[in-house]
Amino acid sequence: DAKTTQPTSMDCAEGRAANLPCNHSTISGNEYVYWYRQIHSQGPQYIIHGLKNNETNEMASLIITEDRKSSTLILPHATLRDTAVYYCIVRVMDSSYKLIFGSGTRLLVRP
Amino acid sequence: GAGVSQSPSNKVTEKGKDVELRCDPISGHTALYWYRQSLGQGLEFLIYFQGNSAPDKSGLPSDRFSAERTGGSVSTLTIQRTQQEDSAVYLCASSLRYEQYFGPGTRLTVT
């Protein structure tokens, strides 16, 4: 699986958009970009995934650059409950395969 | 519906004792994973079960660690002769398609 690079930490104001970047310059053609988050003392939670098109669901939007070497997770209206560690993971689309977690980005949403 | 459940939620054991950690996956999920997270560290893959296939044990740190999955459902992770470095949160996840659902974890403390 391709390696990802994320900033160690970020912060944003409550109600504003949180934009979390991820670099995955060695991504292969059959690898998807996944995002999970881990709120303190809880298990990780799936957020969204995509291949090359931008994706949106009830939690977030995922913007993938045309060359697929980077992506951005967008939380459109961050709340205090979005404070968590966000993990960007690149993996092949196999419905059942291990996740390789990096160190993630610690997002702090300020009141 | 019910999510992934794990028991016990907390376990304190003495060095050298054996422990068993239990995971009840979401009903119908064919894949089951074990991860661990040491204090201040990222999530580390341990083992993966998929249906009746041989499990992927590539993440098990030593032969003191073993796991089984009975009847394609409940799984038990066993750690023999526990050591202090085994202290961590052990997380179980299950999946049917592309997203993994994590349980709340078992916090293991070896004294």
CSV table of C-alpha atoms in Angstrom, one decimal:
chain,number,residue,atom,x,y,z
A,1,ASP,CA,0.0,0.0,0.0
A,2,ALA,CA,1.2,3.5,-0.8
A,3,LYS,CA,2.5,5.7,2.0
A,4,THR,CA,0.7,8.8,3.0
A,5,THR,CA,1.9,12.1,4.6
A,6,GLN,CA,-0.3,14.3,6.8
A,7,PRO,CA,0.3,17.3,8.9
A,8,THR,CA,0.7,16.4,12.6
A,9,SER,CA,-1.9,18.8,13.8
A,10,MET,CA,-4.4,21.4,12.7
A,11,ASP,CA,-7.1,23.5,14.2
A,12,CYS,CA,-10.1,25.4,13.1
A,13,ALA,CA,-13.0,27.4,14.5
A,14,GLU,CA,-16.3,25.8,15.3
A,15,GLY,CA,-18.7,26.3,12.4
A,16,ARG,CA,-16.0,26.8,9.8
A,17,ALA,CA,-14.8,24.4,7.3
A,18,ALA,CA,-11.9,22.1,8.2
A,19,ASN,CA,-9.7,21.1,5.3
A,20,LEU,CA,-7.3,18.2,6.0
A,21,PRO,CA,-4.7,17.5,3.4
A,22,CYS,CA,-3.0,14.2,2.6
A,23,ASN,CA,-0.1,13.5,0.2
A,24,HIS,CA,0.1,10.1,-1.5
A,25,SER,CA,2.5,10.7,-4.3
A,26,THR,CA,3.2,7.0,-4.9
A,27,ILE,CA,-0.4,5.9,-5.2
A,28,SER,CA,-1.1,3.2,-7.7
A,29,GLY,CA,-3.9,3.1,-10.2
A,30,ASN,CA,-5.9,0.5,-8.3
A,31,GLU,CA,-5.5,2.1,-4.9
A,32,TYR,CA,-8.3,4.1,-3.2
A,33,VAL,CA,-8.0,6.9,-0.7
A,34,TYR,CA,-9.8,6.2,2.6
A,35,TRP,CA,-10.4,8.4,5.6
A,36,TYR,CA,-11.0,7.3,9.1
A,37,ARG,CA,-11.1,9.3,12.3
A,38,GLN,CA,-10.6,8.4,15.9
A,39,ILE,CA,-12.3,10.4,18.6
A,40,HIS,CA,-10.6,10.1,22.0
A,41,SER,CA,-11.0,6.8,23.7
A,42,GLN,CA,-13.1,5.4,20.9
A,43,GLY,CA,-12.4,3.0,18.0
A,44,PRO,CA,-11.8,4.4,14.6
A,45,GLN,CA,-14.7,5.5,12.5
A,46,TYR,CA,-15.0,5.3,8.7
A,47,ILE,CA,-15.6,8.6,7.0
A,48,ILE,CA,-15.3,8.4,3.3
A,49,HIS,CA,-13.3,6.9,0.4
A,50,GLY,CA,-12.7,7.6,-3.3
A,51,LEU,CA,-10.7,6.6,-6.3
A,52,LYS,CA,-10.4,9.6,-8.6
A,53,ASN,CA,-13.7,11.5,-8.5
A,54,ASN,CA,-14.7,13.8,-5.7
A,55,GLU,CA,-17.0,12.2,-3.2
A,56,THR,CA,-19.5,13.6,-0.7
A,57,ASN,CA,-21.5,12.0,2.0
A,58,GLU,CA,-23.3,13.1,5.1
A,59,MET,CA,-20.1,13.5,7.0
A,60,ALA,CA,-17.6,15.0,4.7
A,61,SER,CA,-16.3,15.7,1.2
A,62,LEU,CA,-13.2,14.2,-0.4
A,63,ILE,CA,-11.4,16.1,-3.1
A,64,ILE,CA,-8.8,14.1,-5.0
A,65,THR,CA,-6.4,16.0,-7.4
A,66,GLU,CA,-6.4,15.0,-11.0
A,67,ASP,CA,-3.0,13.3,-10.8
A,68,ARG,CA,-4.2,11.5,-7.6
A,69,LYS,CA,-1.1,12.4,-5.7
A,70,SER,CA,-2.9,14.3,-3.0
A,71,SER,CA,-6.4,14.7,-1.5
A,72,THR,CA,-8.2,16.9,0.9
A,73,LEU,CA,-10.9,15.9,3.4
A,74,ILE,CA,-13.4,18.7,4.0
A,75,LEU,CA,-15.6,18.9,7.0
A,76,PRO,CA,-18.0,21.7,5.9
A,77,HIS,CA,-19.1,23.0,9.3
A,78,ALA,CA,-16.8,21.7,12.0
A,79,THR,CA,-18.3,21.1,15.4
A,80,LEU,CA,-16.5,20.5,18.7
A,81,ARG,CA,-17.4,16.8,18.3
A,82,ASP,CA,-15.2,16.6,15.2
A,83,THR,CA,-12.1,17.0,17.4
A,84,ALA,CA,-10.3,13.8,16.6
A,85,VAL,CA,-7.3,12.2,14.9
A,86,TYR,CA,-7.9,11.9,11.2
A,87,TYR,CA,-6.2,9.1,9.2
A,88,CYS,CA,-5.7,9.1,5.5
A,89,ILE,CA,-5.1,5.6,4.2
A,90,VAL,CA,-4.4,4.4,0.7
A,91,ARG,CA,-5.2,0.8,-0.2
A,92,VAL,CA,-6.4,-1.5,-2.9
A,93,MET,CA,-10.2,-1.9,-3.2
A,94,ASP,CA,-10.4,-5.3,-1.5
A,95,SER,CA,-13.5,-5.5,0.6
A,96,SER,CA,-11.7,-7.3,3.4
A,97,TYR,CA,-8.1,-6.2,4.0
A,98,LYS,CA,-6.1,-4.8,6.8
A,99,LEU,CA,-5.7,-1.0,7.2
A,100,ILE,CA,-2.3,0.4,7.7
A,101,PHE,CA,-2.6,3.5,9.9
A,102,GLY,CA,-0.1,6.3,9.9
A,103,SER,CA,0.2,8.9,12.6
A,104,GLY,CA,-2.7,11.0,11.2
A,105,THR,CA,-3.7,14.6,11.8
A,106,ARG,CA,-4.9,15.7,15.2
A,107,LEU,CA,-7.7,18.2,14.5
A,108,LEU,CA,-8.7,20.5,17.3
A,109,VAL,CA,-12.0,22.4,16.7
A,110,ARG,CA,-12.0,25.6,18.8
A,111,PRO,CA,-15.2,27.1,20.3
B,1,GLY,CA,-28.4,-2.3,14.7
B,2,ALA,CA,-25.8,-3.6,17.1
B,3,GLY,CA,-22.2,-2.7,16.4
B,4,VAL,CA,-19.0,-4.6,17.2
B,5,SER,CA,-18.8,-5.4,20.8
B,6,GLN,CA,-15.7,-6.3,22.8
B,7,SER,CA,-15.2,-7.7,26.3
B,8,PRO,CA,-14.0,-7.0,28.8
B,9,SER,CA,-13.7,-3.3,28.4
B,10,ASN,CA,-10.8,-3.2,30.8
B,11,LYS,CA,-8.4,-5.9,31.9
B,12,VAL,CA,-5.7,-5.7,34.5
B,13,THR,CA,-3.4,-8.7,34.7
B,14,GLU,CA,-0.1,-9.7,36.3
B,15,LYS,CA,3.0,-10.2,34.2
B,16,GLY,CA,3.2,-13.8,33.1
B,17,LYS,CA,-0.5,-14.6,33.2
B,18,ASP,CA,-2.6,-15.5,30.1
B,19,VAL,CA,-5.5,-13.3,29.0
B,20,GLU,CA,-8.3,-13.8,26.5
B,21,LEU,CA,-10.1,-10.9,24.8
B,22,ARG,CA,-13.4,-11.4,23.0
B,23,CYS,CA,-14.9,-9.8,20.0
B,24,ASP,CA,-18.4,-10.1,18.7
B,25,PRO,CA,-18.6,-8.8,15.1
B,26,ILE,CA,-21.6,-7.3,13.4
B,27,SER,CA,-23.9,-10.2,12.3
B,28,GLY,CA,-23.2,-11.2,8.7
B,29,HIS,CA,-19.8,-9.6,8.4
B,30,THR,CA,-17.4,-12.0,6.8
B,31,ALA,CA,-14.2,-10.3,7.7
B,32,LEU,CA,-12.8,-9.7,11.2
B,33,TYR,CA,-9.7,-7.9,12.2
B,34,TRP,CA,-7.7,-7.3,15.4
B,35,TYR,CA,-5.5,-4.2,15.9
B,36,ARG,CA,-3.8,-2.8,18.9
B,37,GLN,CA,-2.9,0.7,20.0
B,38,SER,CA,-0.2,1.3,22.5
B,39,LEU,CA,-0.2,4.5,24.6
B,40,GLY,CA,0.4,7.5,22.3
B,41,GLN,CA,1.0,5.2,19.3
B,42,GLY,CA,-0.8,4.5,16.1
B,43,LEU,CA,-2.9,1.5,15.3
B,44,GLU,CA,-1.1,-1.7,14.5
B,45,PHE,CA,-2.6,-4.5,12.6
B,46,LEU,CA,-2.4,-7.9,14.3
B,47,ILE,CA,-4.5,-10.5,12.5
B,48,TYR,CA,-7.3,-10.8,9.9
B,49,PHE,CA,-10.0,-13.5,9.3
B,50,GLN,CA,-12.0,-13.8,6.1
B,51,GLY,CA,-14.6,-16.5,5.9
B,52,ASN,CA,-13.1,-20.0,5.9
B,53,SER,CA,-9.8,-18.9,4.6
B,54,ALA,CA,-6.6,-19.2,6.5
B,55,PRO,CA,-6.1,-16.1,8.7
B,56,ASP,CA,-3.5,-13.5,7.9
B,57,LYS,CA,-1.3,-13.6,11.0
B,58,SER,CA,1.4,-11.4,9.6
B,59,GLY,CA,0.9,-8.7,12.3
B,60,LEU,CA,1.2,-10.8,15.4
B,61,PRO,CA,4.2,-9.6,17.3
B,62,SER,CA,5.2,-12.9,18.8
B,63,ASP,CA,4.2,-16.5,19.2
B,64,ARG,CA,2.6,-15.6,22.5
B,65,PHE,CA,-0.2,-14.1,20.6
B,66,SER,CA,-2.9,-16.2,18.9
B,67,ALA,CA,-6.5,-15.8,17.8
B,68,GLU,CA,-9.3,-17.9,16.6
B,69,ARG,CA,-12.7,-17.3,15.1
B,70,THR,CA,-15.3,-19.9,15.8
B,71,GLY,CA,-18.2,-20.5,13.5
B,72,GLY,CA,-17.3,-17.5,11.4
B,73,SER,CA,-18.5,-15.2,14.1
B,74,VAL,CA,-17.0,-14.6,17.6
B,75,SER,CA,-13.3,-14.2,17.8
B,76,THR,CA,-10.9,-14.6,20.8
B,77,LEU,CA,-7.5,-13.1,21.0
B,78,THR,CA,-5.2,-14.9,23.4
B,79,ILE,CA,-2.0,-13.5,24.9
B,80,GLN,CA,0.1,-16.0,26.8
B,81,ARG,CA,2.6,-15.1,29.4
B,82,THR,CA,1.8,-11.4,29.2
B,83,GLN,CA,4.6,-8.9,29.3
B,84,GLN,CA,4.4,-5.2,30.3
B,85,GLU,CA,4.9,-4.2,26.7
B,86,ASP,CA,1.6,-5.9,25.8
B,87,SER,CA,-0.2,-3.1,27.6
B,88,ALA,CA,-2.4,-1.5,25.0
B,89,VAL,CA,-5.9,-1.0,23.7
B,90,TYR,CA,-6.9,-4.0,21.6
B,91,LEU,CA,-9.4,-3.1,18.9
B,92,CYS,CA,-11.6,-5.5,16.9
B,93,ALA,CA,-13.2,-4.6,13.6
B,94,SER,CA,-15.5,-6.3,11.2
B,95,SER,CA,-16.5,-5.6,7.6
B,96,LEU,CA,-18.7,-6.9,4.8
B,97,ARG,CA,-17.6,-4.5,2.0
B,98,TYR,CA,-15.3,-1.5,2.0
B,99,GLU,CA,-15.6,-0.1,5.4
B,100,GLN,CA,-14.5,-1.5,8.7
B,101,TYR,CA,-16.5,-1.1,11.8
B,102,PHE,CA,-14.5,-0.9,15.0
B,103,GLY,CA,-15.5,-1.9,18.5
B,104,PRO,CA,-14.8,0.2,21.6
B,105,GLY,CA,-11.7,-1.8,22.4
B,106,THR,CA,-10.3,-3.7,25.4
B,107,ARG,CA,-7.8,-1.8,27.5
B,108,LEU,CA,-5.2,-4.3,28.7
B,109,THR,CA,-2.9,-3.3,31.5
B,110,VAL,CA,-0.1,-5.7,32.5
B,111,THR,CA,1.4,-5.0,35.9
